[in-house]
């Protein structure tokens, strides 16, 4: 039931972001798996896309039905040229193009028992109930994992049967708990004391394993249950006969597997176990369950689904649902006939956002079935977005409004009507970010017909180029696109999905540097903004532009199997609020002296190693090159830093042997000499004035290392450092470890090098920088002269995704040797790469589902929804089956004097004519709004302050505001600029008062 072993090679570069979610063991299982997918409408296309992008071994497509117009509203592998062709056959090649490592086949006959035996997982979409029961029962009988999914308009269902006693190897996405060990006692029970820096969440009877312990080595690799004691201590059983604990080591949680028992579809149909956010949602889920059963009966009786918005057909579905036998094992519930009717009225539709949400979740369930990674659904999930329909009180659509037109939007018109489709086509949206979510959104925009007519259109902005690691989740890109701009390629690919799409690409960022492009004129023509960005600073900037121009914002993001989608609507919801920077979102930066001399976590050692890379292989080369070009100027250099770096470089190398000798010497300096110097300054027994040991708390007393070429990490450091040193000097390197070991034997032990300066605080470190005087400047000049006669050096730019360049190898080895010095649990190469490269774990399933949730909110914006209760923020966790949606908060009111406002409000003041002077503007604000301005700002520049002396005020108050801005900033307003945005503070304001921006309209 698997792909032949000979075909399995895990492409770690392609799947790098996915590996951080699933792990290599799960990925190997996925690459051996064979999956049958029956049903290739919109939902089936989403499942196929996600599975192929994620590298399933083999995918067999089954759907002999002919392509029709209504398919094209959600099925992106098909187009007008495929009308009348088998959906599966027409989809095969476009599916295969996503990932040539996946075998994509088509099955043309019926689904038989013999066929099913060849697959690990079978997925049905768009099947009738008779087919679902037949295939589901055969799968249950033969131990084949079975997934059934369906969407009807704005409602979807998902069912999983992984059989009896299915083993879940890893139920959650969370990493195992790891804590550094301070001490282990000999006794019964032995007690482990954890370091103060490592707050832990271990629980009684957790199983843990031990590693990197010095002294009590009997525990290394040992797995034991624990009992949690007070403070930082754990009981671990008898250690009486073990060796005495010396130092170091880590305790790591062993994640527990669990057994899941699933019923067959035939049983679960009458005794449904539903996954819901809260118990209050259970009756609604049960009602939707009965509605789907009634829809199947309607199809069986009439031979077709209910007609779009046909009152008679909808009433018949209600009657069928009323007549169904009650569900077993639950308290009798009253059928919500209004809910059944609403589902039936729009059930003929096929919507791209709904297919994306259900397709993402369904594909993740397939991965769970294959790999045993994460918790499967138990067993039914119902998802409805009926909040997208017109609000209460609005007239219902008529059948003729939603009848098929013989166009690619028929599946969407069946839900929202032809008038809505016309509105949608005239919208102009800005999409910021063409990465994973951006590609998914562009796909949905193309299928929905956003911006295809009149003044409508889509502008997509992104500054990045396509990398190979993008291809496993950014499905608009192909291998031949690597190195090309994302915005351009994504726009072209979206146009191929819908030839009527009007789309423009911008290669560059959306920030202050492009406000001449994305300014007043641009935003005056935009109906809304969708942000698909991966850093908070960019998100906050885009949100601020939406607030300024009063444009709705669709915001989204993912982290592994977790994702969120949110909508921010002017004057209806709160504004976007996030940390101003990524550093703020992750906490404060580490103190320099902690990283250099007193690390206590592997993050500290990795930061130190990354700084080593930057200093030695980039900054020193750049300083030498600048001096070669202009040897008389040293003023633009960081003197103390460059002088320190040059001291580590020695003499220019001429051969590979010179590079190895340098690397071996630098190893000695970093992990032996500098540690001995540190302990000379601060001996292990040093006591502070208050009687406490200097080496206590987070300060871990280090030990120097002795070089051993037979230790892999020692050798890796020299290998990587020597190769990087060679690259910097334009010399050939080597990857031969055997020859390197022999060469190291013949090298003389490096002589002592000048010890590093040691500081106990960043304040002390900062004070020394000030003392860099003429003597040090002359020393710097002499050091640079040594390098002035050679060729320019090649500064190395850290690149995390090239596994052959030694960059990550150097950082991993350096960080782990540093961790050995301080007894800190090390990080493996993959962990080091993720932390140092700031890699965000990502997977196609989450991306698709999140983009679908965004698309649903877009429907509401286009429809002109103004009620807060209709909008939804969403959060999902596919690993643990959470999908929560809630109504956003309304904007908070602020009050000052007689003025009341929210974060969406603006103070608008016309410039004239005649144009106002500064004095006239201040008077206007006083008289019209009761605001006595204390300070007026344009950006960071002060235009007015009550603290100015009278002469300065007298000089500037008569100036016209536009003239004043030009004088203070030196800038002339951009052509077409319609507004100067000013900020003000006023007399009597509270500390937390934030006045609305003042729009001075030119």
PDB file of N, CA and C in Angstrom, residues 69-143:
ATOM      1  N   UNK A  69     -20.147  24.481 -16.253  1.00  0.00           N
ATOM      2  CA  UNK A  69     -19.855  25.887 -15.938  1.00  0.00           C
ATOM      3  C   UNK A  69     -19.752  26.128 -14.429  1.00  0.00           C
ATOM      4  N   UNK A  70     -20.645  25.516 -13.652  1.00  0.00           N
ATOM      5  CA  UNK A  70     -20.662  25.796 -12.214  1.00  0.00           C
ATOM      6  C   UNK A  70     -19.402  25.301 -11.511  1.00  0.00           C
ATOM      7  N   UNK A  71     -18.657  24.373 -12.131  1.00  0.00           N
ATOM      8  CA  UNK A  71     -17.402  23.909 -11.536  1.00  0.00           C
ATOM      9  C   UNK A  71     -16.360  25.022 -11.462  1.00  0.00           C
ATOM     10  N   UNK A  72     -16.390  25.924 -12.437  1.00  0.00           N
ATOM     11  CA  UNK A  72     -15.291  26.882 -12.600  1.00  0.00           C
ATOM     12  C   UNK A  72     -15.259  27.960 -11.515  1.00  0.00           C
ATOM     13  N   UNK A  73     -16.305  28.047 -10.704  1.00  0.00           N
ATOM     14  CA  UNK A  73     -16.298  29.043  -9.632  1.00  0.00           C
ATOM     15  C   UNK A  73     -15.387  28.636  -8.473  1.00  0.00           C
ATOM     16  N   UNK A  74     -14.974  27.352  -8.432  1.00  0.00           N
ATOM     17  CA  UNK A  74     -14.125  26.901  -7.327  1.00  0.00           C
ATOM     18  C   UNK A  74     -13.030  25.936  -7.764  1.00  0.00           C
ATOM     19  N   UNK A  75     -13.128  25.393  -8.987  1.00  0.00           N
ATOM     20  CA  UNK A  75     -12.163  24.378  -9.436  1.00  0.00           C
ATOM     21  C   UNK A  75     -11.104  25.041 -10.306  1.00  0.00           C
ATOM     22  N   UNK A  76      -9.937  25.303  -9.724  1.00  0.00           N
ATOM     23  CA  UNK A  76      -8.910  26.107 -10.397  1.00  0.00           C
ATOM     24  C   UNK A  76      -8.039  25.312 -11.344  1.00  0.00           C
ATOM     25  N   UNK A  77      -8.170  23.990 -11.377  1.00  0.00           N
ATOM     26  CA  UNK A  77      -7.423  23.197 -12.357  1.00  0.00           C
ATOM     27  C   UNK A  77      -8.148  23.132 -13.701  1.00  0.00           C
ATOM     28  N   UNK A  78      -9.399  23.581 -13.728  1.00  0.00           N
ATOM     29  CA  UNK A  78     -10.213  23.506 -14.938  1.00  0.00           C
ATOM     30  C   UNK A  78     -10.464  24.905 -15.491  1.00  0.00           C
ATOM     31  N   UNK A  79     -10.762  24.964 -16.798  1.00  0.00           N
ATOM     32  CA  UNK A  79     -11.095  26.243 -17.437  1.00  0.00           C
ATOM     33  C   UNK A  79     -12.141  25.995 -18.514  1.00  0.00           C
ATOM     34  N   UNK A  80     -12.489  27.058 -19.198  1.00  0.00           N
ATOM     35  CA  UNK A  80     -13.528  26.945 -20.219  1.00  0.00           C
ATOM     36  C   UNK A  80     -13.212  25.886 -21.270  1.00  0.00           C
ATOM     37  N   UNK A  81     -11.958  25.692 -21.586  1.00  0.00           N
ATOM     38  CA  UNK A  81     -11.589  24.717 -22.620  1.00  0.00           C
ATOM     39  C   UNK A  81     -11.855  23.272 -22.191  1.00  0.00           C
ATOM     40  N   UNK A  82     -12.078  23.063 -20.868  1.00  0.00           N
ATOM     41  CA  UNK A  82     -12.291  21.709 -20.358  1.00  0.00           C
ATOM     42  C   UNK A  82     -13.767  21.351 -20.248  1.00  0.00           C
ATOM     43  N   UNK A  83     -14.677  22.248 -20.613  1.00  0.00           N
ATOM     44  CA  UNK A  83     -16.101  21.956 -20.514  1.00  0.00           C
ATOM     45  C   UNK A  83     -16.435  20.687 -21.281  1.00  0.00           C
ATOM     46  N   UNK A  84     -17.162  19.795 -20.617  1.00  0.00           N
ATOM     47  CA  UNK A  84     -17.537  18.526 -21.230  1.00  0.00           C
ATOM     48  C   UNK A  84     -16.538  17.405 -21.021  1.00  0.00           C
ATOM     49  N   UNK A  85     -15.317  17.707 -20.625  1.00  0.00           N
ATOM     50  CA  UNK A  85     -14.299  16.680 -20.392  1.00  0.00           C
ATOM     51  C   UNK A  85     -14.417  16.116 -18.977  1.00  0.00           C
ATOM     52  N   UNK A  86     -13.921  14.905 -18.799  1.00  0.00           N
ATOM     53  CA  UNK A  86     -13.875  14.302 -17.469  1.00  0.00           C
ATOM     54  C   UNK A  86     -13.085  15.206 -16.526  1.00  0.00           C
ATOM     55  N   UNK A  87     -13.645  15.487 -15.357  1.00  0.00           N
ATOM     56  CA  UNK A  87     -12.957  16.359 -14.404  1.00  0.00           C
ATOM     57  C   UNK A  87     -11.601  15.783 -14.010  1.00  0.00           C
ATOM     58  N   UNK A  88     -11.559  14.498 -13.749  1.00  0.00           N
ATOM     59  CA  UNK A  88     -10.301  13.886 -13.301  1.00  0.00           C
ATOM     60  C   UNK A  88      -9.244  13.951 -14.395  1.00  0.00           C
ATOM     61  N   UNK A  89      -9.608  13.603 -15.625  1.00  0.00           N
ATOM     62  CA  UNK A  89      -8.631  13.579 -16.710  1.00  0.00           C
ATOM     63  C   UNK A  89      -8.156  14.988 -17.053  1.00  0.00           C
ATOM     64  N   UNK A  90      -9.073  15.953 -17.022  1.00  0.00           N
ATOM     65  CA  UNK A  90      -8.679  17.333 -17.324  1.00  0.00           C
ATOM     66  C   UNK A  90      -7.801  17.920 -16.213  1.00  0.00           C
ATOM     67  N   UNK A  91      -7.960  17.419 -14.996  1.00  0.00           N
ATOM     68  CA  UNK A  91      -7.202  17.950 -13.864  1.00  0.00           C
ATOM     69  C   UNK A  91      -5.844  17.290 -13.695  1.00  0.00           C
ATOM     70  N   UNK A  92      -5.630  16.127 -14.267  1.00  0.00           N
ATOM     71  CA  UNK A  92      -4.434  15.333 -13.961  1.00  0.00           C
ATOM     72  C   UNK A  92      -3.131  16.096 -14.190  1.00  0.00           C
ATOM     73  N   UNK A  93      -2.949  16.659 -15.374  1.00  0.00           N
ATOM     74  CA  UNK A  93      -1.679  17.323 -15.673  1.00  0.00           C
ATOM     75  C   UNK A  93      -1.481  18.595 -14.850  1.00  0.00           C
ATOM     76  N   UNK A  94      -2.491  19.463 -14.706  1.00  0.00           N
ATOM     77  CA  UNK A  94      -2.284  20.624 -13.826  1.00  0.00           C
ATOM     78  C   UNK A  94      -1.952  20.233 -12.381  1.00  0.00           C
ATOM     79  N   UNK A  95      -2.552  19.153 -11.890  1.00  0.00           N
ATOM     80  CA  UNK A  95      -2.226  18.682 -10.541  1.00  0.00           C
ATOM     81  C   UNK A  95      -0.775  18.214 -10.488  1.00  0.00           C
ATOM     82  N   UNK A  96      -0.368  17.435 -11.475  1.00  0.00           N
ATOM     83  CA  UNK A  96       0.988  16.879 -11.494  1.00  0.00           C
ATOM     84  C   UNK A  96       2.048  17.969 -11.585  1.00  0.00           C
ATOM     85  N   UNK A  97       1.732  19.082 -12.257  1.00  0.00           N
ATOM     86  CA  UNK A  97       2.702  20.175 -12.396  1.00  0.00           C
ATOM     87  C   UNK A  97       3.098  20.793 -11.049  1.00  0.00           C
ATOM     88  N   UNK A  98       2.253  20.639 -10.050  1.00  0.00           N
ATOM     89  CA  UNK A  98       2.544  21.219  -8.746  1.00  0.00           C
ATOM     90  C   UNK A  98       3.774  20.592  -8.097  1.00  0.00           C
ATOM     91  N   UNK A  99       4.009  19.309  -8.361  1.00  0.00           N
ATOM     92  CA  UNK A  99       5.115  18.604  -7.713  1.00  0.00           C
ATOM     93  C   UNK A  99       5.401  17.334  -8.498  1.00  0.00           C
ATOM     94  N   UNK A 100       6.430  17.378  -9.317  1.00  0.00           N
ATOM     95  CA  UNK A 100       6.729  16.243 -10.186  1.00  0.00           C
ATOM     96  C   UNK A 100       7.223  15.023  -9.417  1.00  0.00           C
ATOM     97  N   UNK A 101       7.519  15.183  -8.133  1.00  0.00           N
ATOM     98  CA  UNK A 101       7.938  14.034  -7.327  1.00  0.00           C
ATOM     99  C   UNK A 101       6.753  13.166  -6.924  1.00  0.00           C
ATOM    100  N   UNK A 102       5.532  13.659  -7.126  1.00  0.00           N
ATOM    101  CA  UNK A 102       4.328  12.923  -6.751  1.00  0.00           C
ATOM    102  C   UNK A 102       3.760  12.223  -7.991  1.00  0.00           C
ATOM    103  N   UNK A 103       3.426  10.941  -7.846  1.00  0.00           N
ATOM    104  CA  UNK A 103       2.774  10.203  -8.936  1.00  0.00           C
ATOM    105  C   UNK A 103       1.286  10.561  -8.932  1.00  0.00           C
ATOM    106  N   UNK A 104       0.828  11.161 -10.012  1.00  0.00           N
ATOM    107  CA  UNK A 104      -0.578  11.546 -10.125  1.00  0.00           C
ATOM    108  C   UNK A 104      -1.214  10.703 -11.220  1.00  0.00           C
ATOM    109  N   UNK A 105      -2.172   9.864 -10.835  1.00  0.00           N
ATOM    110  CA  UNK A 105      -2.815   8.937 -11.775  1.00  0.00           C
ATOM    111  C   UNK A 105      -4.312   9.227 -11.825  1.00  0.00           C
ATOM    112  N   UNK A 106      -4.981   8.638 -12.816  1.00  0.00           N
ATOM    113  CA  UNK A 106      -6.434   8.739 -12.943  1.00  0.00           C
ATOM    114  C   UNK A 106      -7.016   7.340 -12.991  1.00  0.00           C
ATOM    115  N   UNK A 107      -8.061   7.101 -12.201  1.00  0.00           N
ATOM    116  CA  UNK A 107      -8.815   5.847 -12.270  1.00  0.00           C
ATOM    117  C   UNK A 107     -10.121   6.134 -13.001  1.00  0.00           C
ATOM    118  N   UNK A 108     -10.380   5.400 -14.056  1.00  0.00           N
ATOM    119  CA  UNK A 108     -11.517   5.706 -14.926  1.00  0.00           C
ATOM    120  C   UNK A 108     -12.748   4.849 -14.666  1.00  0.00           C
ATOM    121  N   UNK A 109     -12.596   3.762 -13.937  1.00  0.00           N
ATOM    122  CA  UNK A 109     -13.737   2.882 -13.692  1.00  0.00           C
ATOM    123  C   UNK A 109     -14.441   3.187 -12.394  1.00  0.00           C
ATOM    124  N   UNK A 110     -15.247   2.240 -11.956  1.00  0.00           N
ATOM    125  CA  UNK A 110     -15.969   2.381 -10.691  1.00  0.00           C
ATOM    126  C   UNK A 110     -15.013   2.125  -9.523  1.00  0.00           C
ATOM    127  N   UNK A 111     -15.421   2.548  -8.335  1.00  0.00           N
ATOM    128  CA  UNK A 111     -14.633   2.281  -7.129  1.00  0.00           C
ATOM    129  C   UNK A 111     -15.063   0.922  -6.583  1.00  0.00           C
ATOM    130  N   UNK A 112     -14.161  -0.030  -6.662  1.00  0.00           N
ATOM    131  CA  UNK A 112     -14.454  -1.396  -6.235  1.00  0.00           C
ATOM    132  C   UNK A 112     -13.649  -1.755  -4.994  1.00  0.00           C
ATOM    133  N   UNK A 113     -14.012  -2.880  -4.396  1.00  0.00           N
ATOM    134  CA  UNK A 113     -13.299  -3.357  -3.206  1.00  0.00           C
ATOM    135  C   UNK A 113     -11.841  -3.632  -3.533  1.00  0.00           C
ATOM    136  N   UNK A 114     -11.576  -4.252  -4.673  1.00  0.00           N
ATOM    137  CA  UNK A 114     -10.189  -4.552  -5.052  1.00  0.00           C
ATOM    138  C   UNK A 114      -9.375  -3.270  -5.240  1.00  0.00           C
ATOM    139  N   UNK A 115      -9.991  -2.246  -5.802  1.00  0.00           N
ATOM    140  CA  UNK A 115      -9.286  -0.971  -5.991  1.00  0.00           C
ATOM    141  C   UNK A 115      -8.898  -0.370  -4.643  1.00  0.00           C
ATOM    142  N   UNK A 116      -9.811  -0.376  -3.686  1.00  0.00           N
ATOM    143  CA  UNK A 116      -9.569   0.258  -2.395  1.00  0.00           C
ATOM    144  C   UNK A 116      -8.394  -0.365  -1.657  1.00  0.00           C
ATOM    145  N   UNK A 117      -8.170  -1.655  -1.847  1.00  0.00           N
ATOM    146  CA  UNK A 117      -7.110  -2.352  -1.112  1.00  0.00           C
ATOM    147  C   UNK A 117      -5.716  -1.836  -1.447  1.00  0.00           C
ATOM    148  N   UNK A 118      -5.596  -1.061  -2.492  1.00  0.00           N
ATOM    149  CA  UNK A 118      -4.276  -0.570  -2.899  1.00  0.00           C
ATOM    150  C   UNK A 118      -3.917   0.759  -2.246  1.00  0.00           C
ATOM    151  N   UNK A 119      -4.799   1.287  -1.361  1.00  0.00           N
ATOM    152  CA  UNK A 119      -4.585   2.631  -0.814  1.00  0.00           C
ATOM    153  C   UNK A 119      -4.575   2.620   0.709  1.00  0.00           C
ATOM    154  N   UNK A 120      -3.811   3.569   1.279  1.00  0.00           N
ATOM    155  CA  UNK A 120      -3.818   3.778   2.721  1.00  0.00           C
ATOM    156  C   UNK A 120      -4.977   4.661   3.153  1.00  0.00           C
ATOM    157  N   UNK A 121      -5.288   5.635   2.305  1.00  0.00           N
ATOM    158  CA  UNK A 121      -6.348   6.593   2.629  1.00  0.00           C
ATOM    159  C   UNK A 121      -7.230   6.778   1.402  1.00  0.00           C
ATOM    160  N   UNK A 122      -8.532   6.825   1.644  1.00  0.00           N
ATOM    161  CA  UNK A 122      -9.502   7.090   0.577  1.00  0.00           C
ATOM    162  C   UNK A 122     -10.290   8.338   0.965  1.00  0.00           C
ATOM    163  N   UNK A 123     -10.413   9.274   0.015  1.00  0.00           N
ATOM    164  CA  UNK A 123     -11.119  10.532   0.251  1.00  0.00           C
ATOM    165  C   UNK A 123     -12.258  10.646  -0.754  1.00  0.00           C
ATOM    166  N   UNK A 124     -13.456  10.879  -0.248  1.00  0.00           N
ATOM    167  CA  UNK A 124     -14.605  11.122  -1.120  1.00  0.00           C
ATOM    168  C   UNK A 124     -15.067  12.563  -0.958  1.00  0.00           C
ATOM    169  N   UNK A 125     -15.257  13.258  -2.075  1.00  0.00           N
ATOM    170  CA  UNK A 125     -15.907  14.569  -2.066  1.00  0.00           C
ATOM    171  C   UNK A 125     -16.988  14.535  -3.144  1.00  0.00           C
ATOM    172  N   UNK A 126     -18.080  15.236  -2.921  1.00  0.00           N
ATOM    173  CA  UNK A 126     -19.162  15.348  -3.909  1.00  0.00           C
ATOM    174  C   UNK A 126     -19.727  13.984  -4.291  1.00  0.00           C
ATOM    175  N   UNK A 127     -19.839  13.071  -3.317  1.00  0.00           N
ATOM    176  CA  UNK A 127     -20.421  11.754  -3.565  1.00  0.00           C
ATOM    177  C   UNK A 127     -21.808  11.684  -2.953  1.00  0.00           C
ATOM    178  N   UNK A 128     -22.667  10.819  -3.540  1.00  0.00           N
ATOM    179  CA  UNK A 128     -23.985  10.643  -2.918  1.00  0.00           C
ATOM    180  C   UNK A 128     -23.853   9.729  -1.710  1.00  0.00           C
ATOM    181  N   UNK A 129     -24.892   9.698  -0.888  1.00  0.00           N
ATOM    182  CA  UNK A 129     -24.823   8.969   0.377  1.00  0.00           C
ATOM    183  C   UNK A 129     -24.647   7.477   0.156  1.00  0.00           C
ATOM    184  N   UNK A 130     -25.252   6.946  -0.879  1.00  0.00           N
ATOM    185  CA  UNK A 130     -25.114   5.512  -1.160  1.00  0.00           C
ATOM    186  C   UNK A 130     -23.649   5.155  -1.407  1.00  0.00           C
ATOM    187  N   UNK A 131     -22.957   5.979  -2.204  1.00  0.00           N
ATOM    188  CA  UNK A 131     -21.538   5.744  -2.487  1.00  0.00           C
ATOM    189  C   UNK A 131     -20.700   5.921  -1.208  1.00  0.00           C
ATOM    190  N   UNK A 132     -21.029   6.930  -0.420  1.00  0.00           N
ATOM    191  CA  UNK A 132     -20.293   7.154   0.826  1.00  0.00           C
ATOM    192  C   UNK A 132     -20.400   5.947   1.750  1.00  0.00           C
ATOM    193  N   UNK A 133     -21.613   5.411   1.896  1.00  0.00           N
ATOM    194  CA  UNK A 133     -21.806   4.266   2.795  1.00  0.00           C
ATOM    195  C   UNK A 133     -21.093   3.024   2.265  1.00  0.00           C
ATOM    196  N   UNK A 134     -21.160   2.804   0.962  1.00  0.00           N
ATOM    197  CA  UNK A 134     -20.509   1.620   0.391  1.00  0.00           C
ATOM    198  C   UNK A 134     -19.004   1.686   0.593  1.00  0.00           C
ATOM    199  N   UNK A 135     -18.398   2.799   0.177  1.00  0.00           N
ATOM    200  CA  UNK A 135     -16.942   2.932   0.273  1.00  0.00           C
ATOM    201  C   UNK A 135     -16.510   3.005   1.737  1.00  0.00           C
ATOM    202  N   UNK A 136     -17.275   3.742   2.564  1.00  0.00           N
ATOM    203  CA  UNK A 136     -16.920   3.867   3.973  1.00  0.00           C
ATOM    204  C   UNK A 136     -16.921   2.538   4.685  1.00  0.00           C
ATOM    205  N   UNK A 137     -17.913   1.701   4.423  1.00  0.00           N
ATOM    206  CA  UNK A 137     -17.982   0.403   5.086  1.00  0.00           C
ATOM    207  C   UNK A 137     -16.853  -0.517   4.634  1.00  0.00           C
ATOM    208  N   UNK A 138     -16.517  -0.498   3.330  1.00  0.00           N
ATOM    209  CA  UNK A 138     -15.405  -1.321   2.842  1.00  0.00           C
ATOM    210  C   UNK A 138     -14.085  -0.869   3.470  1.00  0.00           C
ATOM    211  N   UNK A 139     -13.893   0.426   3.576  1.00  0.00           N
ATOM    212  CA  UNK A 139     -12.657   0.930   4.189  1.00  0.00           C
ATOM    213  C   UNK A 139     -12.576   0.518   5.654  1.00  0.00           C
ATOM    214  N   UNK A 140     -13.682   0.628   6.377  1.00  0.00           N
ATOM    215  CA  UNK A 140     -13.679   0.247   7.788  1.00  0.00           C
ATOM    216  C   UNK A 140     -13.375  -1.238   7.945  1.00  0.00           C
ATOM    217  N   UNK A 141     -13.958  -2.033   7.044  1.00  0.00           N
ATOM    218  CA  UNK A 141     -13.764  -3.487   7.095  1.00  0.00           C
ATOM    219  C   UNK A 141     -12.312  -3.872   6.856  1.00  0.00           C
ATOM    220  N   UNK A 142     -11.601  -3.142   5.980  1.00  0.00           N
ATOM    221  CA  UNK A 142     -10.232  -3.509   5.598  1.00  0.00           C
ATOM    222  C   UNK A 142      -9.161  -2.652   6.276  1.00  0.00           C
ATOM    223  N   UNK A 143      -9.550  -1.821   7.227  1.00  0.00           N
ATOM    224  CA  UNK A 143      -8.552  -1.019   7.942  1.00  0.00           C
ATOM    225  C   UNK A 143      -7.935   0.087   7.108  1.00  0.00           C
TER     226      UNK A 143
END
